[in-house]
Every structure is written in structure tokens, then in C-alpha cells.
CSV table of C-alpha atoms and ligand atoms in Angstrom, one decimal:
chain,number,residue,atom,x,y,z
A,70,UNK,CA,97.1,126.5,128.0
A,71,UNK,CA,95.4,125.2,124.7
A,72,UNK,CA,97.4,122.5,122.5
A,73,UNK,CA,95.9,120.9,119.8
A,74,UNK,CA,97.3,117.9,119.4
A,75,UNK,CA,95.1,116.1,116.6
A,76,UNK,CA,96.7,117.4,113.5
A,77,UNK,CA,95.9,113.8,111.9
A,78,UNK,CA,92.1,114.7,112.1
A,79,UNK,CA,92.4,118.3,110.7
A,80,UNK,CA,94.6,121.3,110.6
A,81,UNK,CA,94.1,124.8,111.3
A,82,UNK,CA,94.0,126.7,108.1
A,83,UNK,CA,96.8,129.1,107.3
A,84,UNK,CA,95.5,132.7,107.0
A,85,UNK,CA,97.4,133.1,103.5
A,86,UNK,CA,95.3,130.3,102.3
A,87,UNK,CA,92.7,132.1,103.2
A,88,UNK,CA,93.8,135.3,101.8
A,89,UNK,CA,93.9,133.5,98.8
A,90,UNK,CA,90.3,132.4,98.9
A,91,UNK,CA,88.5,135.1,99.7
A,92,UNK,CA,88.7,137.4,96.3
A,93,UNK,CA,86.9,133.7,95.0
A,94,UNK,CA,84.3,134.1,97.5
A,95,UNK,CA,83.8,137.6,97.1
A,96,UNK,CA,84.3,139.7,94.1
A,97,UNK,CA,85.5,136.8,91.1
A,98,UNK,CA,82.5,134.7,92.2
A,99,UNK,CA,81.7,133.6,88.5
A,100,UNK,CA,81.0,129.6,87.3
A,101,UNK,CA,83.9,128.6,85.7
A,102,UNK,CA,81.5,127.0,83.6
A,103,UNK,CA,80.3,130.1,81.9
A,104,UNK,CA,82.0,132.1,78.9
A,105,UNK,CA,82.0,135.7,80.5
A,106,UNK,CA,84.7,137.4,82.1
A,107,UNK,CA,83.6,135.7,86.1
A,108,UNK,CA,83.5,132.9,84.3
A,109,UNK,CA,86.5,132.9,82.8
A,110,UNK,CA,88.6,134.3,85.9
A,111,UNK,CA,87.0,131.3,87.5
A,112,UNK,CA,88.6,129.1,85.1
A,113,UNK,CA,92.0,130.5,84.6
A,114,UNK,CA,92.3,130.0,88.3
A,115,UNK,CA,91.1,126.2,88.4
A,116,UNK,CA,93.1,125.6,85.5
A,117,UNK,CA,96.7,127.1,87.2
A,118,UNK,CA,96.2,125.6,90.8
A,119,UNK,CA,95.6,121.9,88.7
A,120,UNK,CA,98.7,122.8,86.4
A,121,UNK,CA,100.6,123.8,90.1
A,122,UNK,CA,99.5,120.2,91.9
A,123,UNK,CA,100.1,118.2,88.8
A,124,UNK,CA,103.6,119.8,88.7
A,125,UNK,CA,103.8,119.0,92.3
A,126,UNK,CA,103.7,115.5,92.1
A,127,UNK,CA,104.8,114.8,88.5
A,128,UNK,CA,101.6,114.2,86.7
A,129,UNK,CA,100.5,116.1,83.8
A,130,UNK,CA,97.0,119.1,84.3
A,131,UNK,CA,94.6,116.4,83.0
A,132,UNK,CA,95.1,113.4,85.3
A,133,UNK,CA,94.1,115.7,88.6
A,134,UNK,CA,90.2,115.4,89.4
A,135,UNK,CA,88.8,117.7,92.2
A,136,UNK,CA,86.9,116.1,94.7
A,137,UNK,CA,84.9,117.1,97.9
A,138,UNK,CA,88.1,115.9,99.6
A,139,UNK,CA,90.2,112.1,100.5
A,140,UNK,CA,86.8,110.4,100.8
A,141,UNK,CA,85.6,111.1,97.5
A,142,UNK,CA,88.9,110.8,95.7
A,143,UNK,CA,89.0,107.5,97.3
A,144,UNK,CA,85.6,106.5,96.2
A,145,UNK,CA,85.3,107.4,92.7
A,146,UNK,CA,89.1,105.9,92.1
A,147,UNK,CA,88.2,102.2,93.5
A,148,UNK,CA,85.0,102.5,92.1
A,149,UNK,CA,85.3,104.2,89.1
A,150,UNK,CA,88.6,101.5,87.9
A,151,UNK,CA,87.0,98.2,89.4
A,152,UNK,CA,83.7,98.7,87.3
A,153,UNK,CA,85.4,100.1,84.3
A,154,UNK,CA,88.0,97.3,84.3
A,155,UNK,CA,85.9,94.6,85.1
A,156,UNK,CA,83.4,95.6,82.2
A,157,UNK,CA,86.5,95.6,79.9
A,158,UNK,CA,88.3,92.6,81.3
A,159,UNK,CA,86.6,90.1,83.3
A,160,UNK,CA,89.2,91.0,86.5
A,161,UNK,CA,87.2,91.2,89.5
A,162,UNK,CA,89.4,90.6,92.7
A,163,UNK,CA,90.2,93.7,94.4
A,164,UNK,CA,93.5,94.2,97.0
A,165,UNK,CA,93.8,95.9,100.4
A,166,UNK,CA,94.3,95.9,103.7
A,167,UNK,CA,92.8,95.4,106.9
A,168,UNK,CA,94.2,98.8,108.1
A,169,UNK,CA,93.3,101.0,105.2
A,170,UNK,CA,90.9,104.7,105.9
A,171,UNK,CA,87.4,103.2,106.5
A,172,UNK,CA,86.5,105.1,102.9
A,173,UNK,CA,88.7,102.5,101.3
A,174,UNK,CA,87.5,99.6,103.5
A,175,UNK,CA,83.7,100.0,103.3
A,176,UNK,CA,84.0,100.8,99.2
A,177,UNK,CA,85.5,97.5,98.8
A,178,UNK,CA,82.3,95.9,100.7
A,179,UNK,CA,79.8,98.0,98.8
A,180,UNK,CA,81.8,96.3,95.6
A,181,UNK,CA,81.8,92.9,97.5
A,182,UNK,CA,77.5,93.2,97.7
A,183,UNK,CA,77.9,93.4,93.6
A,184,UNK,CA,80.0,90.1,93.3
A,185,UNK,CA,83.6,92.1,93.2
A,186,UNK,CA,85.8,89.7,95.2
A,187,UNK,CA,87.9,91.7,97.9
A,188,UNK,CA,91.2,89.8,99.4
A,189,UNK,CA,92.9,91.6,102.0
A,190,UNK,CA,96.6,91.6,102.3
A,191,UNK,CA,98.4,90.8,106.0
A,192,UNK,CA,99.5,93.2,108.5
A,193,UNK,CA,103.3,92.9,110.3
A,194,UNK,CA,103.4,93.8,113.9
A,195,UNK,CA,104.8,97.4,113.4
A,196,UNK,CA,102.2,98.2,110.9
A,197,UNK,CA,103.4,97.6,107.3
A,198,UNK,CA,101.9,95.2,104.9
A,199,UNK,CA,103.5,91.7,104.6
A,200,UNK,CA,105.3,91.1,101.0
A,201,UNK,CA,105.0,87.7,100.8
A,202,UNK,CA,101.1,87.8,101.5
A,203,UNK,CA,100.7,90.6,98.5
A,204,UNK,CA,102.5,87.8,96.2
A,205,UNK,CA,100.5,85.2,97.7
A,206,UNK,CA,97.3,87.0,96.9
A,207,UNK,CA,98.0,88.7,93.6
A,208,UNK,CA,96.6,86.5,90.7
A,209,UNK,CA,95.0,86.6,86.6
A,210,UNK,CA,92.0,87.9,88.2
A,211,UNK,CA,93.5,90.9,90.3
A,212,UNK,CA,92.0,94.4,88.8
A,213,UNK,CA,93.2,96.6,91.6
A,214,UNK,CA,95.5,96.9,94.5
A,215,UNK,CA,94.9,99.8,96.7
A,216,UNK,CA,97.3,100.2,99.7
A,217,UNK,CA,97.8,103.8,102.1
A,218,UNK,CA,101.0,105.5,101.8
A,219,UNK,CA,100.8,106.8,105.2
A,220,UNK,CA,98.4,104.9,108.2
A,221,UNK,CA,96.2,108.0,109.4
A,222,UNK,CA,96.2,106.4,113.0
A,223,UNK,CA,99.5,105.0,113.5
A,224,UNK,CA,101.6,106.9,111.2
A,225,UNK,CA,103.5,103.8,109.3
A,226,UNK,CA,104.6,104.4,106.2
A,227,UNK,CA,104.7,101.7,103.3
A,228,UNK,CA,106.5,101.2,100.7
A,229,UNK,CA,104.7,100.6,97.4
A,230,UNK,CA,107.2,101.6,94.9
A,231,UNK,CA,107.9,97.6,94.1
A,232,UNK,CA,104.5,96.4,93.7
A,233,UNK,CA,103.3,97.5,90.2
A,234,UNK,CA,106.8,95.5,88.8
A,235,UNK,CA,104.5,92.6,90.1
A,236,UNK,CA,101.3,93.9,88.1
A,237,UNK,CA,100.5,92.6,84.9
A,238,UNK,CA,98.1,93.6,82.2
A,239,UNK,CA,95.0,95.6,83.3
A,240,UNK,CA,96.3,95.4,86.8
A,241,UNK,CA,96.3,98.8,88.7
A,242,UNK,CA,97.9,100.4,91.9
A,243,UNK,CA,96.2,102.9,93.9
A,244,UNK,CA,97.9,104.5,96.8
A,245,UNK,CA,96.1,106.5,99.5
A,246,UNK,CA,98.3,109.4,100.4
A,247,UNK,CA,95.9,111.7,101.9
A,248,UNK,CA,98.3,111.6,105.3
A,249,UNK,CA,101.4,112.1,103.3
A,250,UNK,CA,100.8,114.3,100.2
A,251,UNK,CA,102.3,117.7,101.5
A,252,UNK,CA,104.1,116.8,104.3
A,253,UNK,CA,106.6,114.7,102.6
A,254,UNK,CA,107.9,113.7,98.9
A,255,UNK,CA,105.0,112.4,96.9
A,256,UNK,CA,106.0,111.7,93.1
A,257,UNK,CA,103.7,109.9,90.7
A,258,UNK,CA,106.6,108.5,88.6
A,259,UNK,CA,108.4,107.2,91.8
A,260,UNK,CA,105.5,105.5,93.0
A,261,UNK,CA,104.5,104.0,90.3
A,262,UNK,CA,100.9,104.2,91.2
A,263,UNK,CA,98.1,104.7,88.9
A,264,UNK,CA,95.7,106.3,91.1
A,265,UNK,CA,96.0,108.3,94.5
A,266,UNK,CA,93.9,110.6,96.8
A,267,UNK,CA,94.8,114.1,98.9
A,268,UNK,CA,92.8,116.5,100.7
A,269,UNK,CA,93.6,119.8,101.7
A,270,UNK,CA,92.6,120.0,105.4
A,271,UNK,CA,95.5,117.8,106.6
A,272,UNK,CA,98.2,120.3,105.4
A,273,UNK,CA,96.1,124.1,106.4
A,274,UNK,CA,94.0,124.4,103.8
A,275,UNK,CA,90.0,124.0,103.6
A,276,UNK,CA,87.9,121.8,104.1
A,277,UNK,CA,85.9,119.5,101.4
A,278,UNK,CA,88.1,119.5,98.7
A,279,UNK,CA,91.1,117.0,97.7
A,280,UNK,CA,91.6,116.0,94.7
A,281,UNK,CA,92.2,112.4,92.4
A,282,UNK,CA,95.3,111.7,90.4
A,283,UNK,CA,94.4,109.2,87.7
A,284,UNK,CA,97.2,108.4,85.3
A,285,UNK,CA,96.2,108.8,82.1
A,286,UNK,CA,94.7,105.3,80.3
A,287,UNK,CA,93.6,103.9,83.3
A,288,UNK,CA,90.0,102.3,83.4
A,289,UNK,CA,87.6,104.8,84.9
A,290,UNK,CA,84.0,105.9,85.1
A,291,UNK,CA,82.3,109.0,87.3
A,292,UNK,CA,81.3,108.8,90.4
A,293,UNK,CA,79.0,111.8,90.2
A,294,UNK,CA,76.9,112.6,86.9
A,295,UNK,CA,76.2,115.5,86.0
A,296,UNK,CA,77.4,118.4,83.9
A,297,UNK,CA,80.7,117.8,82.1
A,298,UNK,CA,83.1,119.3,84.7
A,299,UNK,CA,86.3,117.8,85.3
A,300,UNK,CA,86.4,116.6,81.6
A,301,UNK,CA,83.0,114.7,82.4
A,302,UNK,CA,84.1,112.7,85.2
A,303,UNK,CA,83.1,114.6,88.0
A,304,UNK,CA,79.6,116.5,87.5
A,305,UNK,CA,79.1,119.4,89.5
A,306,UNK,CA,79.7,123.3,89.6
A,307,UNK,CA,83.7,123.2,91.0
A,308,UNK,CA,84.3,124.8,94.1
A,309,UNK,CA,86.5,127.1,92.8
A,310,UNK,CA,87.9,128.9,96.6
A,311,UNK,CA,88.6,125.9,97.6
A,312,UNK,CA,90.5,124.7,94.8
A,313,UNK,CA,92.1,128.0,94.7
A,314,UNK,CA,93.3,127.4,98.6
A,315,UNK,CA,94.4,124.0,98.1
A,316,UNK,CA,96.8,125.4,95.4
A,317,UNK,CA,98.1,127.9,98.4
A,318,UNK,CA,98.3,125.7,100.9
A,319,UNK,CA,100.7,123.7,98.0
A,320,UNK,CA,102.5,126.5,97.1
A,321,UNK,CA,103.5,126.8,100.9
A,322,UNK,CA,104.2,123.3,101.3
A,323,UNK,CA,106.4,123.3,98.7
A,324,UNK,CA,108.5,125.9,100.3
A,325,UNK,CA,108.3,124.7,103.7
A,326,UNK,CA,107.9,121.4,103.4
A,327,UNK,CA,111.1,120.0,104.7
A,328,UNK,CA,111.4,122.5,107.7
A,329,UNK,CA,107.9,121.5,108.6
A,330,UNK,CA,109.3,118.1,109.0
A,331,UNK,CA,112.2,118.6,110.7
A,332,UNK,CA,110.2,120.5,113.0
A,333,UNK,CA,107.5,118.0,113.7
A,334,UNK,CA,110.5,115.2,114.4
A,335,UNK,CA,112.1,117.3,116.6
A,336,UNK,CA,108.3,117.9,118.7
A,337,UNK,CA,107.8,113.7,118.3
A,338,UNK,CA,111.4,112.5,119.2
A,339,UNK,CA,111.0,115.0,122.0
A,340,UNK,CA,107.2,113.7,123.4
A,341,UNK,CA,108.4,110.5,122.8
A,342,UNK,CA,111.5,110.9,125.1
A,343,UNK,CA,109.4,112.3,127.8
A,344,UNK,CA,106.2,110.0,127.8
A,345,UNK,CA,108.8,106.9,128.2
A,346,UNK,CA,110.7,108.6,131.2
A,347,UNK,CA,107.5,109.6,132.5
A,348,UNK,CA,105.5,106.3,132.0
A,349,UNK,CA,108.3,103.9,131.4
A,350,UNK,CA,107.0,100.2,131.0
A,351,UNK,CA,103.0,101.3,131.6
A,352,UNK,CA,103.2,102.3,127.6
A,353,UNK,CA,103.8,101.2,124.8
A,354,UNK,CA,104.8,103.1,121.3
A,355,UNK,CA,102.8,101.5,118.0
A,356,UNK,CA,104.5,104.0,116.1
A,357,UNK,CA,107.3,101.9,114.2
A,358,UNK,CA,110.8,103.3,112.9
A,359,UNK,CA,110.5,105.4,110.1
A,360,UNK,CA,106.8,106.0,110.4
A,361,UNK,CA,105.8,109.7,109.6
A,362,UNK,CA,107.2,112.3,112.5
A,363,UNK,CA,103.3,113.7,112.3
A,364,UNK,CA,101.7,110.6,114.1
A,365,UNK,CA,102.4,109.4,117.4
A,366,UNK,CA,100.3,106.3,118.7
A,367,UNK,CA,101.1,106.0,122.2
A,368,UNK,CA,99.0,102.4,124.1
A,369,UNK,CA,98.4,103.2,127.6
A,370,UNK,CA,97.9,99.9,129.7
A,371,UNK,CA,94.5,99.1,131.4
A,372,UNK,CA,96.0,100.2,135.2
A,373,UNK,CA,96.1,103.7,133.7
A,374,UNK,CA,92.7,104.3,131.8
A,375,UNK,CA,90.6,102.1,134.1
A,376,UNK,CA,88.7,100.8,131.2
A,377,UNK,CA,87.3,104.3,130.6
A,378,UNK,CA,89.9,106.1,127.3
A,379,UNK,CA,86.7,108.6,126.8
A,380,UNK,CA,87.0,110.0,130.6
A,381,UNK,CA,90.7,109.9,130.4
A,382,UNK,CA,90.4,112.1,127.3
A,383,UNK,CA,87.9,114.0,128.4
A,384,UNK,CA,90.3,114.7,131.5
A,385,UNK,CA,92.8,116.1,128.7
A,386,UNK,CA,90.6,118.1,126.9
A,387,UNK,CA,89.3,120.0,130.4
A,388,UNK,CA,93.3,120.2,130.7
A,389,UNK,CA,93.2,121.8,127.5
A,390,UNK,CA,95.0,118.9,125.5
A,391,UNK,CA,93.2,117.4,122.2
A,392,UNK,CA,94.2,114.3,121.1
A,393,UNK,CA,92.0,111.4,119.4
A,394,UNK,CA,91.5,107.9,120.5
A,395,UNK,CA,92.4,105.3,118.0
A,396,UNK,CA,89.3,104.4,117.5
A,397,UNK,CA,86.0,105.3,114.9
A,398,UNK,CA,83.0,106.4,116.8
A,399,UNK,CA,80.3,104.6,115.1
A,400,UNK,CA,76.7,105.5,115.7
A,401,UNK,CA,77.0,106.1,119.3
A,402,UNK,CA,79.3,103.5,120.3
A,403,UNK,CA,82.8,103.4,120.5
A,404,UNK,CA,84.6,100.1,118.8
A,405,UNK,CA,87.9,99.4,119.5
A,406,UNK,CA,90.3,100.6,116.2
A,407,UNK,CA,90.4,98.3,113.6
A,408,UNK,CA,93.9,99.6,112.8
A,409,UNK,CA,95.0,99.1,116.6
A,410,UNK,CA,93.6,95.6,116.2
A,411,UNK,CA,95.1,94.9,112.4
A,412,UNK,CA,98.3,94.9,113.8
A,413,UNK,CA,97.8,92.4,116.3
A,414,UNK,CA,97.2,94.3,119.7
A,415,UNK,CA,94.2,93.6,122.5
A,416,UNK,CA,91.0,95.2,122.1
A,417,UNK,CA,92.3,96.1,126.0
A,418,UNK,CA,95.1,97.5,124.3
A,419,UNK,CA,93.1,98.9,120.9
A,420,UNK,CA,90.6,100.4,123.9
A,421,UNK,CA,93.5,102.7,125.4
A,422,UNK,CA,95.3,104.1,122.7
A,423,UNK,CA,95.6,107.8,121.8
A,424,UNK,CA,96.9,109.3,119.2
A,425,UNK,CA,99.0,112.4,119.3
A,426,UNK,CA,99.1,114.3,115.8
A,427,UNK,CA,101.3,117.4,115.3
A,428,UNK,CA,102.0,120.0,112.9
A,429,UNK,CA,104.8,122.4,112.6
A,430,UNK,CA,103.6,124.9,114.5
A,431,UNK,CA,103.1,123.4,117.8
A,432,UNK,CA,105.8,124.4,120.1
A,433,UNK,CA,108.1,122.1,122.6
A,434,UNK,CA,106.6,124.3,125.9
A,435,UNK,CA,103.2,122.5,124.9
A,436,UNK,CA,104.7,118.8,124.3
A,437,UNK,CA,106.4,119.8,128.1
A,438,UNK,CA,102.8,121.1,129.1
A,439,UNK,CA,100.8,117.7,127.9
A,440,UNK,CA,103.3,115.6,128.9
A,441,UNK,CA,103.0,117.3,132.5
A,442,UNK,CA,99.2,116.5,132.3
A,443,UNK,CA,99.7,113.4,131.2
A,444,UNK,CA,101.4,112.6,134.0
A,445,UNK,CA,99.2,114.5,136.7
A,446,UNK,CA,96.7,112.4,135.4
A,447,UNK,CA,98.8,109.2,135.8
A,448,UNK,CA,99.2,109.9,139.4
A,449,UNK,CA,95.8,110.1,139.7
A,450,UNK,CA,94.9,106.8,138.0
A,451,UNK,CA,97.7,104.8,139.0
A,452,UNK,CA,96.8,105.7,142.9
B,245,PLP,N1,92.4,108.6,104.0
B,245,PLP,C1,93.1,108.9,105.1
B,245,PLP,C2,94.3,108.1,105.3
B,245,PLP,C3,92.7,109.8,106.0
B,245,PLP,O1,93.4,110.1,107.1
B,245,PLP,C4,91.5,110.6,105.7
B,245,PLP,C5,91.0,111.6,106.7
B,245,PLP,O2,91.1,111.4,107.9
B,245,PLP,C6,90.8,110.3,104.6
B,245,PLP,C7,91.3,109.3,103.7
B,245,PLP,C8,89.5,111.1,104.2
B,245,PLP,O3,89.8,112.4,103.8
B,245,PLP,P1,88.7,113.5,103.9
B,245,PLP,O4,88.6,113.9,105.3
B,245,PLP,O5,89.3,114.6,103.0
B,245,PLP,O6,87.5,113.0,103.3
């Protein structure tokens, strides 16, 4: 048996996204740049699949930029509001946290090489940020929060709704939801964000595309110069399948949104069951109350992995499971998670996690089947 159990780190796209791509590939290949009838098919098609994820989240056609996906989005929103705002106002202290998406993380240290003054914000235990260190941090010279919706390793899901109340002037809110944005609720209005990223290979749609949501009047420059695509903020011939597929995989989403999500509960409440009966106290569950039903973080103790996660996974993988460590493989070397470690845990502990990532589609036989392997595998270990 085959489960693929890293939904977290891409889906499988759905073959009616892919129907939808391929006349965009094939026969309406025109620039949407260009004033003939390709063209101009080109553009009617950008233009409806903005006006259908605008709609979906409650912003207006012109505040959604297409990007090369969550990483670019991300980039050209802290970027493009902490340079513009900075120019315009003097503000130049930027807010996050230790357990952001390494795109938000290492954009605020590229700022922090040209004198922008990153605080970061502190972590609870279970993985949400800590209020009264947001207050403590905020001041005059705050430009731009930026805080995830949903943590893409241990599933937490925060609550920013209350924190631009606590903005003043020329203060801004961005809000990475690239692990939330079609699997449950996301509303601009609600939010109250200014800025937020999505990508559409987390919800069965293609790779390298995702898109910004800037709300209108916010401080921003380009990331990418160029021609004057995407009202002249994002140079560069749009990818216009892709665009076209995100829209699908939307248009899905919206319709099966909340059965995804039941289903997906029903798969974690179920693995979660299982791997504490099987492994009882020789666990431990980062994945708070609450947290997204797509993300499971389980932390297996050091008696069980022998030092060695990689061999362990490697065992499930020859099993036929895939699952991801929670950790970034950086050139060559494995480091401990910095989102394991952000919310207080060993680097023992940050060493054996894995995290289990689902989508609707997976079926209880394989959470039966992996947990099965998992503990084969334990028997092994713990001998
Ligand atoms: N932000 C979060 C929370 C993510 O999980 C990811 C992808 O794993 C990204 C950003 C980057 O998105 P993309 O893969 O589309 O660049």
C-alpha cells in the first residue's frame, strides 16, 4: 500500500483542475498581453479567475497580485510595504515570529542587512503567539506586523482578527495563510489584514502560482520589474494555465470545502486515537486544540528513533508511508525545526518529530495501515 501522508508539503492535483488547464496550454495559448483574439481569451480568463478569488475572500479584482506561488507573495508583500512605508513615514520596525514560513523569516533578515529593525513576537507552549508580548513590542515606529494564520508544521491556528484595533497610522497587518486559504474560512473583512499570501499546490492545484491580496491604499512597490502586468507591480508574461487552475481548484473548494474538513477531522481524530493507544506515553502530540484537522505533529521520544528520524523515515517510506520530518533540510544538513524549537521543545525532541499531513481523500484503511507500520517499526526500535 502507498499513503501519502505529506499533504502540508504539496497536494496531488485534481484532474478537473487540470482539465481546466490544458485548453490554456494547448489551443488559447495567446499573451494576455497582446490585443488579438489569443490575447484577449488569455485575458478574459485572468481577469474572471481574479474576479472568482477576490469574491472568494471578500476583496475587490484589483487587490489580488499573481505570484509564482506563497514565497513570492510573501516576499514582495513584506518587502514591497516595509520599503514603501518606510520611505513615506520614517517607520522601520517590522513584527513576527520565531515560527513564521522561512520566506517570511529570512525576508525580515534580508530587511534587517538594510537597517529595517525586525522584533520578534513570543511563542506559548501550544504554538500560538503571546498577546501581551505583541502589545509589549508594538510601538510609533512599528510599519508592519506579519503573523501566519495557520503554522505549516504544527498546524496551530492564530487568531489575528484583534490585532489591527491595536494598529495605528501607517501601521499594517499581514497574515500568512498559505496553509489555510482553501481549506477553511478565509475573509479579508474579518481578518482585518492588509496583506496575505496563498498558493495553489496546497489545495490540488499547480504548482508555482499563488497569489497576493493587498488591500487597496496600502504602501507597496514591485518586487519584480518589468512589463506592466499586474497593474505594474508584478513584471512578467502571467502564467495564465496556472492562474486559470488556481481559479478551479477555488471553484472546488468552495463547494467542498466544509466536507473536505469534516473529512480530514474525522482521518486526524482517528490517527490520533490510534498512535496514543499504540504508543501511549513514548509520544507526544504538538498539535494544540483547535489547530487545523490537516496537520498532525506527532514527537516521538529518543528510545524510539535512536537518534536517527531520517532512517526511521526512510523505514516508512520503504513501508510505503510519506510523511515529513519537522525540520528544513538546509544544504545537506538536517537542523532541528525552528518551529519545533520556538515552542519550547528539545532539539532531542525537535530531532524526532514527524509530521502527518492529510487531505480529504486519504482514506481511514491507510491511517489503520500507517499506524500498523508505525507500530511494527516500534517493536523493532523499542527491542
Ligand atoms: N507559507 C507557508 C505557511 C507554507 O507552508 C508554504 C509552503 O510550504 C509557503 C509559505 C510557501 O509557499 P510556496 O510553496 O507556494 O512558495
Amino acid at each position: 500500500m502507498k499513503v501519502y501522508f505529506d499533504n502540508a508539503s504539496t497536494t496531488q492535483i485534481d484532474s478537473r483542475v487540470l482539465e481546466a488547464m490544458l485548453p490554456f496550454l494547448k489551443e488559447n495559448y495567446g499573451n494576455a498581453s497582446s490585443i488579438h483574439s489569443f490575447g484577449r481569451k488569455a485575458r478574459v480568463a485572468i481577469e474572471s479567475s481574479r474576479e472568482l478569488i477576490a469574491d472568494f475572500i471578500g476583496a475587490i479584482p484589483s487587490e489580488i497580485y499573481f505570484t509564482s506561488g506563497g514565497t513570492e507573495a510573501i516576499n514582495f508583500i513584506i518587502n514591497g510595504i516595509a520599503k514603501t512605508n518606510f520611505l513615506e513615514t520614517g517607520k522601520n520596525e517590522l513584527i513576527t515570529s520565531p515560527i513564521e514560513h522561512k520566506a517570511v523569516l529570512d525576508t525580515h533578515k534580508n530587511l534587517e542587512l538594510s537597517g529595517f529593525k525586525p522584533k520578534y513576537v513570543k511563542i506559548n507552549n501550544d504554538g500560538h503567539f503571546n498577546r501581551d508580548s505583541l502589545q509589549n513590542i508594538l510601538s510609533d515606529k512599528t510599519s508592519l506586523v506579519s503573523l501566519m494564520h495557520t503554522n505549516n508544521e504544527i498546524g496551530t491556528v492564530n487568531d489575528v482578527t484583534h490585532i489591527s484595533s491595536n494598529l495605528g497610522e501607517n501601521q499594517f497587518l499581514f497574515c500568512d495563510c498559505v496553509q489555510a486559504f482553501g481549506k477553511s474560512i478565509i475573509d479579508v473583512n474579518k481578518l482585518k489584514v492588509h496583506a496575505l499570501s496563498a498558493s495553489a499546490h496546497k489545495i490540488y492545484g499547480p504548482k508555482g502560482i499563488g497569489f497576493a491580496f493587498i488591500k487597496s491604499g496600502t504602501p507597496l512597490s514591485p518586487l519584480i520589474f518589468g512589463g506592466s502586468q499586474e497593474r505594474s507591480r508584478r513584471g512578467g508574461t502571467e502564467n495564465v494555465a496556472s492562474i486559470v487552475g488556481f481559479a478551479e481548484a477555488v471553484k472546488i473548494a468552495i463547494i467542498e470545502m466544509e466536507i473536505n474538513y469534516k473529512r480530514v477531522f474525522e482521518l486526524n481524530s482517528n490517527f490520533q486515537k490510534g498512535i496514543k493507544q499504540v504508543f501511549g506515553d513514548k509520544i507526544s502530540i504538538n498539535t494544540a486544540e483547535n489547530s487545523t484537522p490537516y496537520i498532525l505533529s506527532i514527537t516521538f521520544k529518543n528510545e524510539y528513533f535512536h537518534n536517527d528520524i531520517d532512517t526511521f523515515l526512510m523505514a516508512l517510506d520503504i513501508n510505503g508511508v510519506a510523511a515529513s520530518q519537522g525540520s528544513a533540510c538546509t544544504s545537506g544538513t538536517i537542523k532541528p525545526s525552528h518551529v519545533i524549537l520556538g515552542i519550547g521543545k528539545s532539539v532531542e525532541d525537535a530531532n524526532g518529530t514527524i509530521r502527518f499531513s492529510f487531505n480529504p481523500k486519504n482514506k481511514i484503511e491507510e491511517v489503520d495501515y500507517v499506524l500498523g507500520v508505525l507500530e511494527k517499526l516500534g517493536k523493532h526500535n523499542l527491542k
